[in-house]
Tab-separated table of C-alpha atoms in Angstrom:
chain	number	residue	atom	x	y	z
H	1	MET	CA	18.968	-4.067	32.010
H	2	SER	CA	21.879	-5.497	32.403
H	3	HIS	CA	21.747	-7.918	30.014
H	4	SER	CA	22.082	-7.350	25.940
H	5	ARG	CA	18.271	-6.885	25.063
H	6	ARG	CA	15.800	-8.821	23.026
H	7	VAL	CA	13.173	-8.689	20.697
H	8	VAL	CA	11.023	-10.760	18.766
H	9	ILE	CA	9.347	-8.884	15.651
H	10	ILE	CA	6.572	-11.437	14.431
H	11	GLY	CA	6.085	-11.277	10.594
H	12	ALA	CA	9.201	-10.669	8.189
H	13	GLY	CA	6.989	-7.558	5.379
H	14	MET	CA	8.454	-4.996	5.002
H	15	GLY	CA	7.384	-3.283	8.119
H	16	GLY	CA	9.519	-6.461	10.238
H	17	LEU	CA	12.223	-5.657	8.043
H	18	ALA	CA	12.722	-1.999	8.636
H	19	ALA	CA	12.148	-2.187	12.998
H	20	ALA	CA	14.859	-5.194	12.669
H	21	VAL	CA	17.025	-3.133	10.726
H	22	ASP	CA	16.687	-0.382	12.802
H	23	LEU	CA	17.019	-2.388	16.218
H	24	ALA	CA	19.944	-3.956	15.271
H	25	ALA	CA	21.676	-1.265	13.590
H	26	ARG	CA	21.095	-0.373	17.116
H	27	GLY	CA	22.901	-3.568	19.348
H	28	VAL	CA	19.678	-4.865	19.549
H	29	GLU	CA	19.450	-8.931	19.259
H	30	VAL	CA	16.355	-9.284	17.112
H	31	THR	CA	15.076	-12.417	16.178
H	32	LEU	CA	12.370	-12.139	13.097
H	33	LEU	CA	9.409	-15.205	12.558
H	34	GLU	CA	7.900	-15.629	9.294
H	35	THR	CA	5.005	-17.953	8.819
H	36	GLN	CA	5.885	-17.891	4.715
H	37	PRO	CA	9.093	-19.582	3.237
H	38	GLN	CA	9.719	-16.131	1.865
H	39	THR	CA	10.266	-12.785	3.404
H	40	GLY	CA	8.378	-9.736	2.188
H	41	GLY	CA	4.366	-9.834	3.199
H	42	LYS	CA	2.184	-9.140	0.807
H	43	ILE	CA	5.203	-8.155	-1.530
H	44	HIS	CA	5.512	-11.910	-3.307
H	45	GLN	CA	5.763	-13.431	-6.871
H	46	ARG	CA	3.225	-15.964	-8.570
H	47	THR	CA	5.709	-18.064	-11.216
H	48	ILE	CA	4.136	-18.929	-14.838
H	49	ALA	CA	5.673	-20.522	-17.639
H	50	GLY	CA	9.057	-20.364	-15.732
H	51	GLN	CA	8.673	-16.587	-15.516
H	52	GLY	CA	7.603	-14.162	-11.672
H	53	ILE	CA	4.851	-12.281	-11.787
H	54	ASP	CA	4.525	-9.513	-9.137
H	55	SER	CA	1.406	-10.416	-7.645
H	56	GLY	CA	0.902	-8.165	-4.877
H	57	PRO	CA	3.072	-4.766	-4.941
H	58	THR	CA	4.604	-3.609	-8.540
H	59	VAL	CA	6.864	0.025	-7.642
H	60	ILE	CA	8.421	1.524	-5.199
H	61	THR	CA	7.762	5.148	-4.202
H	62	MET	CA	9.375	7.365	-1.351
H	63	SER	CA	12.201	5.430	-2.463
H	64	TRP	CA	13.905	8.534	0.529
H	65	VAL	CA	12.496	5.958	3.000
H	66	PHE	CA	14.326	3.144	2.150
H	67	GLU	CA	17.168	5.608	2.055
H	68	ASP	CA	17.302	7.399	5.251
H	69	LEU	CA	16.513	3.811	6.757
H	70	LEU	CA	19.369	2.507	5.904
H	71	GLN	CA	21.919	4.996	5.770
H	72	ALA	CA	21.249	5.234	9.447
H	73	ALA	CA	22.116	1.583	9.736
H	74	GLY	CA	25.462	2.329	7.619
H	75	LEU	CA	24.004	1.003	4.254
H	76	ARG	CA	23.313	1.992	1.012
H	77	LEU	CA	19.721	1.131	-0.734
H	78	GLU	CA	21.815	0.729	-4.543
H	79	ASP	CA	23.502	-1.325	-2.625
H	80	LEU	CA	21.154	-3.946	-1.933
H	81	VAL	CA	18.352	-3.756	-5.093
H	82	SER	CA	18.540	-2.095	-8.900
H	83	LEU	CA	16.188	0.579	-9.171
H	84	GLU	CA	14.824	2.330	-12.372
H	85	ALA	CA	12.859	4.976	-12.683
H	86	LEU	CA	9.577	5.244	-14.487
H	87	PRO	CA	8.996	8.712	-16.913
H	88	ILE	CA	5.374	7.520	-16.971
H	89	LEU	CA	3.486	7.156	-13.716
H	90	ALA	CA	0.124	5.856	-15.728
H	91	ARG	CA	-1.677	5.602	-19.013
H	92	HIS	CA	-4.960	5.814	-18.621
H	93	ALA	CA	-8.171	5.304	-20.385
H	94	TRP	CA	-11.954	5.856	-20.806
H	95	SER	CA	-12.531	4.777	-24.609
H	96	ASP	CA	-10.455	3.278	-27.559
H	97	ALA	CA	-10.387	7.481	-28.175
H	98	GLU	CA	-9.694	8.491	-24.836
H	99	TRP	CA	-5.839	7.747	-23.837
H	100	LEU	CA	-3.945	10.165	-21.343
H	101	ASP	CA	-0.728	9.612	-19.499
H	102	LEU	CA	0.871	11.321	-16.373
H	103	HIS	CA	4.116	11.919	-16.466
H	104	ALA	CA	7.154	11.563	-14.074
H	105	ASP	CA	7.695	15.635	-15.130
H	106	PRO	CA	5.062	17.210	-14.157
H	107	ARG	CA	4.610	19.656	-16.619
H	108	GLU	CA	4.578	16.755	-19.070
H	109	SER	CA	1.413	15.638	-17.525
H	110	ALA	CA	0.165	19.450	-17.884
H	111	GLN	CA	1.182	19.746	-21.899
H	112	ALA	CA	-0.653	15.683	-22.020
H	113	ILE	CA	-3.585	17.377	-20.310
H	114	GLY	CA	-4.043	20.357	-22.237
H	115	GLN	CA	-4.223	18.505	-25.296
H	116	PHE	CA	-6.981	16.292	-23.219
H	117	SER	CA	-8.984	18.482	-21.907
H	118	GLY	CA	-7.896	21.866	-22.058
H	119	ALA	CA	-5.756	25.095	-21.330
H	120	ASP	CA	-7.832	25.565	-17.913
H	121	ALA	CA	-7.618	21.797	-17.194
H	122	ALA	CA	-3.901	22.243	-17.605
H	123	ARG	CA	-3.756	25.337	-15.287
H	124	ARG	CA	-6.332	24.076	-12.664
H	125	PHE	CA	-3.493	20.918	-13.078
H	126	THR	CA	-0.445	22.892	-11.602
H	127	GLN	CA	-2.426	24.338	-8.878
H	128	PHE	CA	-3.600	21.173	-7.750
H	129	MET	CA	-0.054	20.596	-8.541
H	130	ALA	CA	1.492	23.528	-5.511
H	131	GLU	CA	-1.275	22.353	-3.360
H	132	THR	CA	-0.438	18.463	-3.231
H	133	ARG	CA	3.088	19.416	-2.877
H	134	SER	CA	2.662	21.839	-0.159
H	135	LEU	CA	0.390	19.680	1.695
H	136	TYR	CA	2.576	16.850	1.837
H	137	LEU	CA	5.791	18.737	3.363
H	138	ARG	CA	3.641	20.240	6.097
H	139	LEU	CA	2.148	16.394	7.007
H	140	GLU	CA	5.069	14.475	6.387
H	141	ALA	CA	6.898	15.324	9.677
H	142	ALA	CA	3.496	15.587	11.217
H	143	TYR	CA	1.915	12.733	10.624
H	144	MET	CA	3.793	10.091	8.773
H	145	ARG	CA	6.890	10.316	10.853
H	146	SER	CA	5.060	10.735	14.319
H	147	SER	CA	3.695	8.000	16.270
H	148	ARG	CA	0.509	8.462	17.792
H	149	PRO	CA	-0.544	11.423	16.149
H	150	THR	CA	-3.914	13.311	17.762
H	151	ILE	CA	-6.045	16.055	16.678
H	152	VAL	CA	-3.677	18.321	19.290
H	153	SER	CA	-0.083	17.241	18.207
H	154	MET	CA	-1.145	17.519	15.132
H	155	GLY	CA	-2.671	21.401	15.335
H	156	SER	CA	1.283	21.569	17.205
H	157	SER	CA	3.438	19.805	14.565
H	158	LEU	CA	1.145	21.910	11.956
H	159	GLY	CA	1.269	25.504	13.200
H	160	PRO	CA	-1.093	28.381	11.679
H	161	ARG	CA	0.945	27.926	8.601
H	162	GLY	CA	0.060	24.298	8.130
H	163	LEU	CA	-3.237	24.733	10.026
H	164	ALA	CA	-4.437	27.686	7.499
H	165	LEU	CA	-3.217	25.216	4.250
H	166	LEU	CA	-5.527	22.089	5.534
H	167	ALA	CA	-8.392	24.513	6.025
H	168	SER	CA	-8.517	25.469	2.231
H	169	ILE	CA	-8.114	21.725	1.500
H	170	GLY	CA	-11.228	20.865	3.593
H	171	PRO	CA	-10.161	18.426	5.778
H	172	MET	CA	-13.411	17.065	6.685
H	173	GLN	CA	-14.420	16.950	2.928
H	174	SER	CA	-14.124	13.670	0.891
H	175	LEU	CA	-11.449	13.638	-1.715
H	176	TRP	CA	-14.220	13.267	-4.356
H	177	THR	CA	-15.863	17.117	-2.923
H	178	SER	CA	-12.007	18.236	-2.603
H	179	LEU	CA	-11.366	17.756	-6.483
H	180	GLY	CA	-14.023	19.068	-7.189
H	181	ARG	CA	-12.319	22.606	-6.695
H	182	HIS	CA	-9.622	22.107	-9.551
H	183	PHE	CA	-10.870	19.980	-12.521
H	184	SER	CA	-14.378	20.427	-13.422
H	185	ASP	CA	-13.458	17.359	-16.560
H	186	PRO	CA	-15.044	14.585	-14.539
H	187	ARG	CA	-12.461	12.205	-16.380
H	188	LEU	CA	-9.802	13.789	-14.384
H	189	ARG	CA	-11.838	14.187	-10.852
H	190	GLN	CA	-12.418	10.436	-11.939
H	191	LEU	CA	-8.378	10.209	-12.495
H	192	PHE	CA	-7.228	11.544	-9.092
H	193	ALA	CA	-10.201	10.786	-7.069
H	194	ARG	CA	-8.730	6.442	-7.763
H	195	TYR	CA	-5.889	7.816	-4.740
H	196	ALA	CA	-7.899	6.508	-2.861
H	197	THR	CA	-8.258	2.928	-3.379
H	198	TYR	CA	-3.534	3.005	-2.722
H	199	CYS	CA	-5.160	3.509	0.477
H	200	GLY	CA	-8.595	1.168	0.969
H	201	GLY	CA	-11.009	3.299	0.554
H	202	SER	CA	-13.944	4.740	-1.395
H	203	PRO	CA	-13.065	8.714	-2.637
H	204	TRP	CA	-16.863	9.656	-2.088
H	205	MET	CA	-15.356	8.216	2.111
H	206	ALA	CA	-11.957	9.571	2.086
H	207	PRO	CA	-10.152	12.739	2.768
H	208	ALA	CA	-9.535	15.056	0.920
H	209	THR	CA	-5.459	14.959	2.434
H	210	LEU	CA	-5.004	12.030	-0.376
H	211	SER	CA	-4.939	14.073	-2.782
H	212	LEU	CA	-0.751	14.219	-1.481
H	213	ILE	CA	-0.110	10.941	-3.013
H	214	ALA	CA	-0.372	13.064	-6.078
H	215	PHE	CA	2.743	14.959	-5.015
H	216	VAL	CA	4.332	11.659	-4.209
H	217	GLU	CA	4.363	9.953	-7.234
H	218	THR	CA	5.871	13.241	-8.978
H	219	CYS	CA	8.822	12.958	-7.061
H	220	GLY	CA	9.646	9.319	-8.296
H	221	VAL	CA	7.756	5.823	-9.244
H	222	TRP	CA	10.376	3.088	-9.455
H	223	ARG	CA	10.285	-0.957	-10.518
H	224	ALA	CA	13.026	-3.011	-9.225
H	225	LYS	CA	15.077	-5.097	-11.617
H	226	GLY	CA	14.102	-8.587	-10.485
H	227	GLY	CA	10.876	-7.375	-9.432
H	228	MET	CA	9.303	-6.187	-6.189
H	229	GLN	CA	10.474	-9.805	-4.395
H	230	ALA	CA	13.887	-8.033	-4.662
H	231	LEU	CA	13.094	-5.448	-2.690
H	232	ALA	CA	11.917	-7.246	0.415
H	233	GLN	CA	15.648	-9.785	-0.289
H	234	GLY	CA	17.290	-6.285	-0.468
H	235	MET	CA	16.117	-6.028	3.534
H	236	THR	CA	16.175	-9.342	4.669
H	237	SER	CA	20.117	-9.258	3.435
H	238	ALA	CA	20.472	-5.928	5.038
H	239	ALA	CA	19.144	-6.877	8.258
H	240	GLN	CA	20.867	-10.407	8.135
H	241	ARG	CA	24.302	-8.225	7.834
H	242	LEU	CA	23.738	-6.332	10.692
H	243	GLY	CA	22.459	-9.977	13.170
H	244	VAL	CA	18.981	-10.130	12.736
H	245	VAL	CA	18.185	-13.830	13.121
H	246	ILE	CA	15.049	-15.006	10.997
H	247	HIS	CA	12.996	-18.201	11.210
H	248	SER	CA	10.393	-18.637	7.623
H	249	GLY	CA	8.128	-21.404	7.506
H	250	GLN	CA	6.534	-21.803	10.916
H	251	ALA	CA	3.676	-19.742	12.008
H	252	VAL	CA	3.313	-18.018	15.352
H	253	GLU	CA	0.838	-19.650	17.731
H	254	SER	CA	0.623	-16.637	19.850
H	255	ILE	CA	2.690	-14.275	21.644
H	256	LEU	CA	3.437	-14.989	25.287
H	257	THR	CA	2.887	-12.463	28.584
H	258	GLU	CA	4.033	-12.381	31.807
H	259	HIS	CA	2.136	-10.051	34.409
H	260	GLY	CA	0.359	-8.575	31.596
H	261	ARG	CA	3.533	-8.103	29.239
H	262	ALA	CA	4.693	-9.591	26.226
H	263	ILE	CA	7.663	-11.777	26.732
H	264	GLY	CA	8.124	-12.737	23.889
H	265	ALA	CA	6.121	-15.868	21.281
H	266	ARG	CA	5.588	-19.298	20.383
H	267	ARG	CA	5.212	-20.730	17.344
H	268	ARG	CA	3.259	-23.757	16.626
H	269	ASP	CA	5.745	-26.156	16.797
H	270	GLY	CA	6.422	-24.944	20.001
H	271	ALA	CA	9.540	-23.401	19.682
H	272	THR	CA	9.997	-20.544	22.206
H	273	PHE	CA	11.455	-17.102	21.813
H	274	LEU	CA	11.786	-14.952	24.906
H	275	ALA	CA	12.436	-11.226	24.596
H	276	ASP	CA	12.159	-7.796	26.287
H	277	ALA	CA	9.746	-6.661	24.033
H	278	VAL	CA	7.584	-8.136	20.779
H	279	ILE	CA	7.014	-6.403	17.644
H	280	PHE	CA	3.759	-7.730	15.593
H	281	ASN	CA	3.688	-6.935	11.820
H	282	GLY	CA	0.715	-8.595	11.200
H	283	ASP	CA	-2.606	-7.106	10.469
H	284	ALA	CA	-4.081	-5.972	13.958
H	285	ALA	CA	-7.023	-7.548	12.899
H	286	ALA	CA	-5.382	-10.427	13.601
H	287	LEU	CA	-4.505	-9.699	17.593
H	288	SER	CA	-8.490	-9.014	18.091
H	289	ALA	CA	-9.782	-12.038	16.699
H	290	GLY	CA	-7.280	-13.644	19.143
H	291	LEU	CA	-5.328	-15.469	16.595
H	292	LEU	CA	-2.122	-14.556	18.866
H	293	GLY	CA	-3.497	-16.175	21.875
H	294	PRO	CA	-6.281	-14.503	24.116
H	295	ASP	CA	-3.724	-12.471	26.631
H	296	VAL	CA	-3.080	-9.763	23.852
H	297	VAL	CA	-6.695	-9.276	22.234
H	298	LYS	CA	-7.214	-5.941	23.816
H	299	ALA	CA	-3.645	-4.611	22.456
H	300	VAL	CA	-6.033	-3.362	19.615
H	301	GLU	CA	-9.234	-0.993	19.749
H	302	PRO	CA	-12.285	-1.922	17.625
H	303	GLN	CA	-12.850	0.992	15.377
H	304	GLY	CA	-8.696	0.784	14.731
H	305	ILE	CA	-9.760	-2.359	12.612
H	306	SER	CA	-13.850	-1.573	11.287
H	307	PRO	CA	-14.426	-0.864	8.724
H	308	ARG	CA	-12.633	-2.754	6.700
H	309	SER	CA	-10.754	-1.807	3.562
H	310	LEU	CA	-10.084	-2.561	-0.017
H	311	SER	CA	-10.014	-5.969	-1.172
H	312	ALA	CA	-9.610	-7.121	-4.573
H	313	MET	CA	-9.715	-10.222	-7.070
H	314	THR	CA	-6.484	-10.028	-8.685
H	315	TRP	CA	-5.235	-12.970	-12.392
H	316	SER	CA	-1.640	-13.168	-12.718
H	317	VAL	CA	-0.971	-13.607	-16.407
H	318	VAL	CA	1.295	-14.793	-18.734
H	319	GLY	CA	0.039	-13.880	-22.555
H	320	ARG	CA	-0.239	-11.366	-24.802
H	321	LEU	CA	-1.136	-8.134	-25.035
H	322	GLU	CA	-2.383	-5.655	-29.265
H	323	GLY	CA	-3.529	-3.551	-30.310
H	324	ARG	CA	-2.821	-0.080	-28.907
H	325	GLU	CA	0.802	0.427	-26.473
H	326	LEU	CA	0.364	0.441	-22.449
H	327	ASP	CA	3.117	1.489	-20.907
H	328	HIS	CA	4.295	-0.143	-17.018
H	329	HIS	CA	1.507	0.807	-15.034
H	330	ASN	CA	-2.397	1.041	-16.809
H	331	VAL	CA	-5.752	1.873	-16.236
H	332	PHE	CA	-8.815	1.511	-17.852
H	333	PHE	CA	-11.872	3.476	-16.725
H	334	ARG	CA	-15.648	3.195	-16.598
H	335	PRO	CA	-17.944	6.141	-16.765
H	336	HIS	CA	-20.729	6.321	-13.506
H	337	TYR	CA	-17.341	6.006	-11.217
H	338	GLU	CA	-19.466	6.274	-7.889
H	339	LEU	CA	-21.249	3.189	-8.811
H	340	GLU	CA	-18.250	0.573	-8.050
H	341	PHE	CA	-17.681	1.935	-4.535
H	342	GLN	CA	-21.229	1.695	-3.903
H	343	ASP	CA	-21.655	-1.836	-4.756
H	344	VAL	CA	-18.078	-2.434	-3.595
H	345	PHE	CA	-18.608	-1.211	0.309
H	346	GLY	CA	-22.959	-0.671	0.206
H	347	ARG	CA	-23.617	-4.129	-1.490
H	348	GLN	CA	-20.416	-5.942	-0.394
H	349	THR	CA	-20.292	-7.531	-4.060
H	350	LEU	CA	-17.969	-7.404	-6.798
H	351	PRO	CA	-18.355	-4.170	-8.698
H	352	GLN	CA	-20.523	-4.381	-12.067
H	353	THR	CA	-18.455	-1.739	-13.602
H	354	PRO	CA	-15.060	-2.212	-12.691
H	355	THR	CA	-12.003	0.168	-12.655
H	356	ILE	CA	-9.225	-2.687	-14.373
H	357	TYR	CA	-5.908	-2.479	-12.973
H	358	LEU	CA	-2.642	-3.469	-15.584
H	359	CYS	CA	0.272	-3.874	-14.425
H	360	ALA	CA	2.347	-4.762	-17.845
H	361	GLN	CA	5.851	-5.516	-15.936
H	362	ASP	CA	8.462	-6.522	-19.505
H	363	ARG	CA	6.667	-2.905	-20.427
H	364	GLY	CA	8.427	0.614	-19.667
H	365	PRO	CA	11.829	2.640	-20.280
H	366	GLY	CA	12.833	1.132	-23.654
H	367	GLY	CA	10.219	-0.738	-25.175
H	368	LEU	CA	8.815	-4.152	-25.657
H	369	PRO	CA	9.294	-5.980	-28.934
H	370	PRO	CA	5.233	-6.919	-30.345
H	371	GLN	CA	3.527	-10.194	-30.464
H	372	ILE	CA	5.572	-11.737	-28.032
H	373	GLN	CA	4.326	-13.720	-24.279
H	374	GLU	CA	5.042	-11.061	-21.392
H	375	ARG	CA	4.026	-10.861	-17.444
H	376	MET	CA	1.197	-9.134	-16.673
H	377	LEU	CA	-0.907	-8.086	-13.224
H	378	ILE	CA	-5.092	-7.863	-13.933
H	379	LEU	CA	-6.945	-5.950	-10.651
H	380	ILE	CA	-10.404	-5.542	-9.875
H	381	ASN	CA	-11.543	-3.491	-6.342
H	382	ALA	CA	-13.186	-6.167	-4.797
H	383	PRO	CA	-15.069	-6.131	-1.397
H	384	ALA	CA	-13.336	-7.746	1.870
H	385	THR	CA	-15.641	-10.574	2.539
H	386	GLY	CA	-13.377	-13.007	1.972
H	387	ASP	CA	-14.190	-14.806	5.063
H	388	ALA	CA	-18.292	-15.153	4.180
H	389	PRO	CA	-18.972	-18.663	2.474
H	390	ASP	CA	-19.268	-19.005	-1.539
H	391	ARG	CA	-18.651	-15.217	-2.574
H	392	PHE	CA	-16.501	-15.926	-5.049
H	393	THR	CA	-17.165	-19.298	-6.985
H	394	ASN	CA	-16.285	-19.992	-10.716
H	395	GLU	CA	-18.484	-19.142	-12.306
H	396	THR	CA	-18.034	-15.344	-10.610
H	397	ILE	CA	-14.173	-15.480	-11.763
H	398	GLN	CA	-14.827	-15.958	-14.977
H	399	ARG	CA	-17.620	-13.750	-15.485
H	400	ALA	CA	-15.268	-10.909	-14.320
H	401	LEU	CA	-12.931	-12.086	-16.437
H	402	ARG	CA	-14.797	-12.173	-19.426
H	403	ASP	CA	-15.824	-8.034	-18.212
H	404	VAL	CA	-11.863	-6.892	-18.205
H	405	HIS	CA	-11.890	-9.000	-21.789
H	406	ASN	CA	-14.795	-6.848	-22.783
H	407	HIS	CA	-13.891	-3.850	-21.516
H	408	MET	CA	-10.168	-3.454	-22.654
H	409	GLN	CA	-11.088	-4.319	-26.033
H	410	ALA	CA	-13.551	-1.489	-26.051
H	411	CYS	CA	-10.372	0.824	-25.324
H	412	GLY	CA	-8.633	-0.654	-28.186
H	413	VAL	CA	-6.455	-3.307	-26.432
H	414	GLY	CA	-6.603	-6.945	-26.942
H	415	LEU	CA	-5.431	-9.414	-24.742
H	416	HIS	CA	-4.682	-13.385	-25.399
H	417	ILE	CA	-4.197	-15.297	-22.605
H	418	GLU	CA	-4.262	-19.366	-22.200
H	419	GLN	CA	-5.813	-21.199	-19.345
H	420	GLU	CA	-3.364	-22.332	-18.416
H	421	ASP	CA	-0.797	-18.547	-18.032
H	422	ILE	CA	-3.293	-17.578	-15.715
H	423	ARG	CA	-3.805	-17.521	-11.503
H	424	CYS	CA	-6.357	-16.240	-9.669
H	425	THR	CA	-6.285	-14.647	-6.237
H	426	THR	CA	-9.544	-13.852	-4.652
H	427	PRO	CA	-10.257	-11.992	-1.264
H	428	SER	CA	-10.493	-15.660	0.211
H	429	ASP	CA	-7.474	-16.206	-0.850
H	430	PHE	CA	-6.239	-12.942	0.315
H	431	HIS	CA	-8.599	-14.094	4.198
H	432	GLN	CA	-6.689	-17.338	3.627
H	433	ARG	CA	-3.088	-15.521	3.476
H	434	PHE	CA	-3.984	-12.747	6.320
H	435	PRO	CA	-6.704	-14.527	8.327
H	436	ALA	CA	-8.795	-12.383	10.272
H	437	THR	CA	-9.045	-9.987	7.851
H	438	GLY	CA	-11.528	-11.057	4.854
H	439	GLY	CA	-9.435	-10.171	2.457
H	440	ALA	CA	-8.354	-6.564	3.854
H	441	LEU	CA	-5.230	-5.332	1.911
H	442	TYR	CA	-5.127	-2.064	4.067
H	443	GLY	CA	-6.424	-2.561	7.260
H	444	ARG	CA	-8.916	-0.006	8.038
H	445	ALA	CA	-10.628	1.764	5.438
H	446	PRO	CA	-9.128	5.329	5.776
H	447	HIS	CA	-12.851	6.799	6.078
H	448	GLY	CA	-14.071	9.999	7.592
H	449	TRP	CA	-11.766	12.966	8.277
H	450	MET	CA	-10.993	11.610	11.252
H	451	SER	CA	-9.506	8.034	10.236
H	452	VAL	CA	-6.025	9.068	10.801
H	453	PHE	CA	-6.250	9.497	14.367
H	454	GLN	CA	-8.105	6.274	14.502
H	455	ARG	CA	-5.424	3.530	12.835
H	456	PRO	CA	-4.233	1.282	15.589
H	457	SER	CA	-0.773	3.387	16.314
H	458	ALA	CA	2.496	1.485	17.489
H	459	GLU	CA	2.111	1.454	21.085
H	460	THR	CA	-0.749	-1.117	22.504
H	461	PRO	CA	-2.137	-1.414	26.576
H	462	ILE	CA	-0.228	-4.136	27.199
H	463	PRO	CA	3.315	-2.823	28.250
H	464	GLY	CA	6.774	-4.965	25.761
H	465	LEU	CA	3.724	-5.174	22.625
H	466	PHE	CA	3.972	-3.205	19.691
H	467	LEU	CA	2.304	-2.997	16.536
H	468	ALA	CA	3.946	-2.481	12.802
H	469	GLY	CA	2.886	-3.023	9.282
H	470	GLY	CA	-0.011	-1.593	6.786
H	471	SER	CA	-3.104	-2.281	9.210
H	472	ALA	CA	-0.960	0.440	11.835
H	473	HIS	CA	-0.119	4.336	11.759
H	474	PRO	CA	1.066	5.948	9.129
H	475	GLY	CA	-0.860	2.824	6.860
H	476	ALA	CA	-1.048	1.391	3.482
H	477	GLY	CA	1.968	0.836	0.615
H	478	VAL	CA	5.486	-0.422	1.055
H	479	PRO	CA	7.180	2.616	2.768
H	480	MET	CA	4.296	3.660	4.378
H	481	ALA	CA	4.602	-0.026	6.189
H	482	ALA	CA	8.455	1.066	6.130
H	483	LEU	CA	7.713	3.924	7.817
H	484	SER	CA	5.246	2.147	10.491
H	485	GLY	CA	8.383	-0.937	11.295
H	486	ARG	CA	10.659	2.728	12.342
H	487	LEU	CA	8.257	4.170	14.881
H	488	ALA	CA	7.948	1.046	16.463
H	489	ALA	CA	11.347	0.499	17.065
H	490	ALA	CA	11.733	4.210	17.872
H	491	THR	CA	8.824	3.800	20.444
H	492	LEU	CA	10.148	0.458	21.542
H	493	MET	CA	13.516	1.741	22.060
H	494	ALA	CA	12.136	4.866	23.885
H	495	HIS	CA	10.159	2.278	26.046
H	496	LEU	CA	13.166	0.544	26.723
H	497	ASP	CA	14.899	3.288	27.702
H	498	SER	CA	13.191	4.497	29.936
H	499	THR	CA	10.363	3.980	32.897
H	500	ARG	CA	8.039	6.193	32.024
H	501	ARG	CA	5.586	5.300	29.505
H	502	SER	CA	3.086	7.420	26.738
H	503	HIS	CA	5.892	8.795	24.581
H	504	ARG	CA	5.795	10.651	21.616
H	505	VAL	CA	8.127	9.449	19.073
H	506	VAL	CA	9.233	11.504	15.832
H	507	ILE	CA	12.068	9.722	14.198
H	508	SER	CA	13.853	11.359	11.782
H	509	GLY	CA	14.534	11.999	7.662
H	510	GLY	CA	12.301	12.275	5.059
H	511	MET	CA	12.431	13.593	1.594
H	512	SER	CA	14.169	17.024	2.229
H	513	THR	CA	17.671	15.073	3.564
H	514	ALA	CA	17.830	11.802	1.357
């Protein structure tokens, strides 16, 4: 490699942008190819009544992931995007008489839980938070910042104390079962079980270790001035400052290979980009389906893409809310929580009694004047069957929206929307945007305790081809996708710097150093 090193990255989602920043900071010539007109991947906005509405991810967690990444490149996060911390993590409702806020300050959450469910529940919550903190601190380096984790490597990284902690949690148990050790109030168990859906899974099948998300949220949840698109634009700006060349608005037709090695990419318009290595920052299912050419079909094992994770039905809205006061994040629960996941994963149908998530994007610190039109994203879980015909008809959509109205009304919240001020996105729409997925938004479902070892890693069996994005290790979500990009970049560089295959890469940084 006497010449300048060149890398092609396919997909300018958060994983692709993070990999581009890392590689360019190390002097690599990076070309980033993006199908959509804008960068950001699942981060995107829909424009309604002249207003941009975040219609994918709505907030930022684990901001230290981006601080570490940009600091290593000689840049600062605060120079690229303006973030505002949310003091209330989410407002939860079960009925008009049952409302509970979780706060960024765990002491305030304990006080609220005590008023909601009693002093014993508050004490148990405090113990639960101590456990999730220990769990996160043990797993961040061993799992999140390490490529290709195995049972052996995890055991070695965790050490005796870490293994003892995992044993006490019951790593082979489901999240729902594990939460039963802490919460006797079914509403609290339901609230924290919802963290499984952050990774696209069912609380009855996802591993107990996902409880660490509770601690992550107390470390900070931020919204970006200008919406999440501002984060994508900030990362894009960082990449371009470092010399990354971005081509958007054209789809990639195939990953090019020579003698079994990935050597570049070809777009549908015929443009060819040659490189020393390729990072694919798209859903791994697209590779297995042959959408990037027959030479890379075997880059991903079948167990790395199945079973599919959750999809969603969403409504991007400009409308008016009345009744009970909402915050930025709001969740409306129903009884018999398990029925929702039996419908989605068992029957593969829209749930009859779905949990409703509503992001009131103009709410939060500072409040909002009453009786005004405001921006909202409403979401319910859905099966990843967007590639099946006639699953999401207009009648199905309207019935689901009526149910949303009715349950919110039962919780004391009135929702008023004009027909022209609402846009629905179904699993079929997500499948069209992310082909071969059926609309699955999180890659492989995190089901079973072995699922943490089955998600595709950065390294593939095809020399010169590496993976990033939410369907690759360490998983879905904006900061996790960024970590996947960093792991892909580090693994790629280890291969370029050595002729030996099978490098175990661990990237530096973390909450304790940011």
